[in-house]
Amino acid sequence: MKLAVITDSSAYLKLEVLEKENLFILDIPVFIDGKTYVEGKNLTAEEFYQKMALSAELPKTSQPSIAELEDLLSTLSGNGYTHVLGLFLSSGISGFYQNIQFLKDEFPQLEIAFPDSKITSAPLGIMVQSALNWAEAGLDFNEILRRINVQIDGTSAFIMVDDLNHLVKGGRLSNGAAILGNLLSIKPILYFNHHGVIEVFEKIRTEKKATKRLIELVEERTSSGKYEIIVIHANAVDKAETLRQSLLESNISAEISLATFGSVIGTHLGEGSIALGYIPLFD
């Protein structure tokens, strides 16, 4: 088996993963003040938040290119790849997942799987890294898919944003209208539900109480089994580090790491947002 893993630029990936020769990343362009950017090519995460703060309107994003994916699959077939695993941002926040399913039948020489990750950012990056590591360890395609689906079923993220307008205007919050009237008096906790859609989970009165509740929720969901918890922030390093320290001082025994929301997700969550993602791990 020669496996190619394909993802998109919403995934947060570590440097050692980015260097894998069988990893391929589809660009998700970000449009700011009439200009097109792709993080990692002509934009850093830091530059993105600077530009977003100075922009008169919210940046916009589009889906990855289906044509680019189709060309890539043709190239992979010609380069001796036999299997392809595509892990992309949740179908609950992008139509890309639904739009690419037909491609599985267009390349009969490749065994292709496009499972719905139901997540994005750092948890998506960990799924990608896991698949690559399992392939290197000699696991077959069916076992890799089985494990990925276990991760998908056990993964979610709870999110605390400073300003819901980013999510509501971008159409990424399914029930945002129901709480807009209470923005001044609550700090809502959002989450990725079982369908990969961002919804309001609870309405908390203060940020301090909301932060405490974030830790409680993730502790409940990671108490049985081996997990990695990721503190993900949108240009809010101090807030993220404080939350990470609180996690380390809690009863949580999971691995805890830090990650950044890049331009694709930062566009929709807004600067200052913070999330706790969690994903099951295999020994």
Short mmCIF file of C-alpha atoms in Angstrom, two decimals:
data_model
loop_
_atom_site.label_atom_id
_atom_site.label_comp_id
_atom_site.label_asym_id
_atom_site.label_seq_id
_atom_site.Cartn_x
_atom_site.Cartn_y
_atom_site.Cartn_z
CA MET A 1 0.00 0.00 0.00
CA LYS A 2 1.18 3.46 -0.87
CA LEU A 3 -1.04 5.91 1.01
CA ALA A 4 -1.52 9.62 0.32
CA VAL A 5 -3.18 11.74 3.00
CA ILE A 6 -4.86 14.93 1.82
CA THR A 7 -6.17 17.72 4.04
CA ASP A 8 -6.84 21.44 3.76
CA SER A 9 -5.23 24.56 5.18
CA SER A 10 -7.75 24.81 8.03
CA ALA A 11 -5.84 21.96 9.73
CA TYR A 12 -3.22 22.95 12.31
CA LEU A 13 -0.18 20.84 11.49
CA LYS A 14 3.17 20.53 13.26
CA LEU A 15 6.37 21.13 11.29
CA GLU A 16 7.41 17.47 11.31
CA VAL A 17 4.03 16.56 9.80
CA LEU A 18 4.28 19.23 7.10
CA GLU A 19 7.55 17.63 5.96
CA LYS A 20 5.93 14.25 5.16
CA GLU A 21 6.22 13.57 1.43
CA ASN A 22 2.89 11.70 1.28
CA LEU A 23 0.94 14.62 2.82
CA PHE A 24 -0.88 16.99 0.47
CA ILE A 25 -2.69 20.18 1.48
CA LEU A 26 -5.42 21.98 -0.44
CA ASP A 27 -5.41 25.75 -0.06
CA ILE A 28 -8.37 27.60 1.42
CA PRO A 29 -7.99 31.21 0.25
CA VAL A 30 -8.80 34.12 2.55
CA PHE A 31 -9.97 37.41 1.04
CA ILE A 32 -9.08 40.62 2.89
CA ASP A 33 -9.85 44.03 1.41
CA GLY A 34 -10.00 42.65 -2.12
CA LYS A 35 -6.73 40.71 -1.88
CA THR A 36 -6.32 36.93 -1.80
CA TYR A 37 -4.10 35.26 0.78
CA VAL A 38 -3.16 31.69 1.66
CA GLU A 39 -1.73 31.11 5.09
CA GLY A 40 1.73 29.61 4.93
CA LYS A 41 2.37 31.05 1.46
CA ASN A 42 1.81 34.81 1.58
CA LEU A 43 0.33 35.22 5.06
CA THR A 44 1.25 34.25 8.62
CA ALA A 45 -1.29 33.86 11.40
CA GLU A 46 0.09 36.99 13.08
CA GLU A 47 -0.21 39.01 9.89
CA PHE A 48 -3.76 37.79 9.41
CA TYR A 49 -4.96 39.11 12.77
CA GLN A 50 -3.23 42.42 12.12
CA LYS A 51 -4.92 42.77 8.74
CA MET A 52 -8.31 41.69 10.10
CA ALA A 53 -8.12 44.33 12.85
CA LEU A 54 -7.42 47.05 10.29
CA SER A 55 -10.02 45.89 7.75
CA ALA A 56 -13.33 47.71 7.44
CA GLU A 57 -15.19 44.42 6.90
CA LEU A 58 -14.78 40.81 7.93
CA PRO A 59 -12.45 38.70 5.79
CA LYS A 60 -14.07 36.00 3.68
CA THR A 61 -13.06 32.44 2.91
CA SER A 62 -14.03 29.99 0.19
CA GLN A 63 -13.94 26.22 -0.13
CA PRO A 64 -10.85 24.38 -1.30
CA SER A 65 -10.78 23.84 -5.05
CA ILE A 66 -12.48 20.67 -6.28
CA ALA A 67 -10.55 21.00 -9.55
CA GLU A 68 -7.28 21.10 -7.57
CA LEU A 69 -8.29 17.95 -5.72
CA GLU A 70 -9.22 16.21 -8.97
CA ASP A 71 -5.85 17.13 -10.53
CA LEU A 72 -4.07 15.91 -7.41
CA LEU A 73 -5.83 12.55 -7.54
CA SER A 74 -4.77 12.15 -11.17
CA THR A 75 -1.17 12.93 -10.23
CA LEU A 76 -1.22 10.51 -7.30
CA SER A 77 -2.48 7.73 -9.51
CA GLY A 78 0.38 8.34 -11.93
CA ASN A 79 2.93 8.36 -9.11
CA GLY A 80 2.17 4.89 -7.84
CA TYR A 81 -0.17 5.69 -4.96
CA THR A 82 -2.76 3.02 -4.33
CA HIS A 83 -4.81 4.51 -1.47
CA VAL A 84 -6.01 8.01 -0.60
CA LEU A 85 -7.40 9.33 2.67
CA GLY A 86 -8.91 12.81 2.54
CA LEU A 87 -9.53 14.55 5.86
CA PHE A 88 -11.09 17.99 5.47
CA LEU A 89 -12.92 20.53 7.59
CA SER A 90 -16.30 19.54 8.97
CA SER A 91 -19.30 19.23 6.67
CA GLY A 92 -21.13 21.28 9.28
CA ILE A 93 -19.16 24.41 8.39
CA SER A 94 -18.34 23.78 4.72
CA GLY A 95 -20.02 22.14 1.74
CA PHE A 96 -16.70 20.76 0.48
CA TYR A 97 -17.23 17.30 2.01
CA GLN A 98 -20.53 16.80 0.19
CA ASN A 99 -19.20 18.23 -3.06
CA ILE A 100 -16.26 15.83 -3.43
CA GLN A 101 -17.88 12.46 -2.78
CA PHE A 102 -18.37 11.80 -6.51
CA LEU A 103 -14.60 11.78 -7.00
CA LYS A 104 -14.31 8.41 -5.27
CA ASP A 105 -15.85 6.79 -8.35
CA GLU A 106 -13.79 8.77 -10.85
CA PHE A 107 -10.51 7.01 -10.02
CA PRO A 108 -11.13 3.24 -9.89
CA GLN A 109 -7.39 2.59 -9.71
CA LEU A 110 -7.30 4.30 -6.31
CA GLU A 111 -9.01 3.21 -3.11
CA ILE A 112 -10.31 6.54 -1.79
CA ALA A 113 -11.97 7.44 1.51
CA PHE A 114 -13.31 10.89 2.41
CA PRO A 115 -14.73 10.54 5.95
CA ASP A 116 -16.40 13.57 7.51
CA SER A 117 -13.99 14.80 10.19
CA LYS A 118 -16.78 16.84 11.88
CA ILE A 119 -14.06 19.15 13.19
CA THR A 120 -11.23 21.40 12.02
CA SER A 121 -8.01 23.10 13.24
CA ALA A 122 -5.76 21.20 15.68
CA PRO A 123 -7.96 18.09 16.17
CA LEU A 124 -8.12 17.72 12.38
CA GLY A 125 -4.33 18.05 12.28
CA ILE A 126 -3.95 15.28 14.86
CA MET A 127 -6.15 12.98 12.76
CA VAL A 128 -3.91 13.68 9.77
CA GLN A 129 -0.77 13.04 11.81
CA SER A 130 -2.24 9.82 13.23
CA ALA A 131 -3.07 8.46 9.77
CA LEU A 132 0.43 9.18 8.51
CA ASN A 133 2.01 7.55 11.56
CA TRP A 134 -0.19 4.46 11.31
CA ALA A 135 0.68 4.03 7.64
CA GLU A 136 4.38 4.23 8.49
CA ALA A 137 3.83 1.62 11.19
CA GLY A 138 2.45 -0.76 8.56
CA LEU A 139 -1.25 -0.72 9.40
CA ASP A 140 -3.52 -1.54 6.49
CA PHE A 141 -6.02 0.91 5.01
CA ASN A 142 -9.10 -0.59 6.67
CA GLU A 143 -7.51 -0.43 10.12
CA ILE A 144 -6.40 3.16 9.57
CA LEU A 145 -9.97 4.05 8.56
CA ARG A 146 -11.39 2.26 11.59
CA ARG A 147 -9.12 4.19 13.93
CA ILE A 148 -9.83 7.49 12.19
CA ASN A 149 -13.56 6.90 12.65
CA VAL A 150 -12.99 6.17 16.34
CA GLN A 151 -11.18 9.49 16.60
CA ILE A 152 -13.93 11.30 14.70
CA ASP A 153 -16.61 9.87 17.00
CA GLY A 154 -14.66 10.84 20.12
CA THR A 155 -13.54 14.32 19.08
CA SER A 156 -15.11 17.70 19.70
CA ALA A 157 -14.22 21.21 20.83
CA PHE A 158 -15.78 23.75 23.16
CA ILE A 159 -15.31 27.36 22.12
CA MET A 160 -15.52 30.72 23.85
CA VAL A 161 -15.60 33.73 21.53
CA ASP A 162 -15.34 37.44 22.25
CA ASP A 163 -17.73 38.44 19.47
CA LEU A 164 -20.40 36.20 17.93
CA ASN A 165 -20.80 38.51 14.93
CA HIS A 166 -17.99 36.71 13.09
CA LEU A 167 -19.82 33.38 13.29
CA VAL A 168 -23.29 34.76 12.66
CA LYS A 169 -22.29 36.87 9.65
CA GLY A 170 -20.34 33.97 8.20
CA GLY A 171 -23.31 31.62 8.61
CA ARG A 172 -21.22 29.21 10.72
CA LEU A 173 -23.37 29.37 13.88
CA SER A 174 -26.61 27.45 13.50
CA ASN A 175 -28.56 29.05 16.32
CA GLY A 176 -26.78 32.36 16.79
CA ALA A 177 -29.90 34.45 16.28
CA ALA A 178 -31.45 33.00 19.43
CA ILE A 179 -28.86 34.59 21.69
CA LEU A 180 -27.97 37.82 19.93
CA GLY A 181 -30.26 39.78 22.21
CA ASN A 182 -28.30 38.67 25.25
CA LEU A 183 -24.76 39.38 24.07
CA LEU A 184 -24.10 41.98 26.76
CA SER A 185 -25.05 39.74 29.67
CA ILE A 186 -23.73 36.28 28.75
CA LYS A 187 -20.58 34.49 27.65
CA PRO A 188 -21.87 31.61 25.52
CA ILE A 189 -19.96 28.36 25.24
CA LEU A 190 -20.17 26.93 21.74
CA TYR A 191 -19.32 23.42 20.60
CA PHE A 192 -19.13 21.12 17.59
CA ASN A 193 -22.16 18.84 17.87
CA HIS A 194 -22.34 15.23 16.62
CA HIS A 195 -22.97 16.47 13.08
CA GLY A 196 -19.97 18.80 13.09
CA VAL A 197 -22.14 21.90 13.35
CA ILE A 198 -21.23 24.77 15.69
CA GLU A 199 -24.02 25.38 18.19
CA VAL A 200 -24.51 27.13 21.50
CA PHE A 201 -23.93 24.60 24.29
CA GLU A 202 -24.54 26.74 27.36
CA LYS A 203 -24.99 30.40 28.28
CA ILE A 204 -22.67 31.49 31.08
CA ARG A 205 -22.75 34.88 32.82
CA THR A 206 -19.05 35.74 33.02
CA GLU A 207 -15.83 34.78 31.22
CA LYS A 208 -14.33 33.48 34.47
CA LYS A 209 -17.26 31.12 35.00
CA ALA A 210 -17.24 30.14 31.32
CA THR A 211 -13.55 29.25 31.49
CA LYS A 212 -14.15 27.11 34.55
CA ARG A 213 -17.02 25.40 32.78
CA LEU A 214 -14.83 24.70 29.72
CA ILE A 215 -12.44 22.75 31.92
CA GLU A 216 -15.28 20.84 33.60
CA LEU A 217 -16.79 19.84 30.26
CA VAL A 218 -13.55 18.57 28.79
CA GLU A 219 -12.62 16.78 32.02
CA GLU A 220 -15.95 14.93 31.90
CA ARG A 221 -15.41 13.85 28.30
CA THR A 222 -11.80 12.71 28.64
CA SER A 223 -11.99 10.90 31.99
CA SER A 224 -12.16 7.44 30.43
CA GLY A 225 -9.48 6.55 27.93
CA LYS A 226 -6.39 8.19 26.51
CA TYR A 227 -6.87 11.68 25.04
CA GLU A 228 -5.01 14.71 23.88
CA ILE A 229 -6.48 18.09 24.84
CA ILE A 230 -5.52 21.10 22.77
CA VAL A 231 -5.83 24.71 23.92
CA ILE A 232 -6.45 26.61 20.70
CA HIS A 233 -6.39 30.40 20.57
CA ALA A 234 -7.00 33.20 18.09
CA ASN A 235 -4.08 35.53 18.82
CA ALA A 236 -4.68 35.24 22.57
CA VAL A 237 -1.45 33.67 23.82
CA ASP A 238 -1.70 34.84 27.43
CA LYS A 239 -5.29 33.67 27.79
CA ALA A 240 -4.38 30.31 26.26
CA GLU A 241 -1.38 29.80 28.53
CA THR A 242 -3.46 30.67 31.60
CA LEU A 243 -6.07 28.11 30.56
CA ARG A 244 -3.37 25.54 29.90
CA GLN A 245 -1.94 26.05 33.40
CA SER A 246 -5.41 25.61 34.88
CA LEU A 247 -5.75 22.34 33.00
CA LEU A 248 -2.37 21.15 34.28
CA GLU A 249 -3.47 21.93 37.84
CA SER A 250 -6.79 20.10 37.43
CA ASN A 251 -7.56 16.39 37.72
CA ILE A 252 -7.20 15.93 33.97
CA SER A 253 -4.58 13.30 33.05
CA ALA A 254 -4.65 13.78 29.26
CA GLU A 255 -1.83 15.16 27.15
CA ILE A 256 -2.21 18.94 26.87
CA SER A 257 -0.86 21.01 23.98
CA LEU A 258 -1.18 24.52 22.54
CA ALA A 259 -2.23 25.50 19.02
CA THR A 260 -3.26 28.58 17.07
CA PHE A 261 -6.38 29.25 15.04
CA GLY A 262 -5.07 30.28 11.66
CA SER A 263 -6.69 32.61 9.16
CA VAL A 264 -9.37 30.21 7.92
CA ILE A 265 -10.93 29.55 11.34
CA GLY A 266 -9.87 32.88 12.84
CA THR A 267 -11.99 34.60 10.21
CA HIS A 268 -15.12 33.00 11.61
CA LEU A 269 -14.32 32.98 15.33
CA GLY A 270 -12.63 36.38 15.61
CA GLU A 271 -9.56 37.50 17.53
CA GLY A 272 -9.46 36.62 21.22
CA SER A 273 -11.43 33.39 20.83
CA ILE A 274 -10.25 30.33 22.68
CA ALA A 275 -11.20 26.66 22.48
CA LEU A 276 -10.54 23.36 24.16
CA GLY A 277 -10.41 20.54 21.65
CA TYR A 278 -10.03 16.90 22.58
CA ILE A 279 -9.32 13.74 20.61
CA PRO A 280 -8.85 10.09 21.60
CA LEU A 281 -5.41 8.59 21.08
CA PHE A 282 -4.21 5.04 20.42
CA ASP A 283 -1.26 3.40 22.15
#
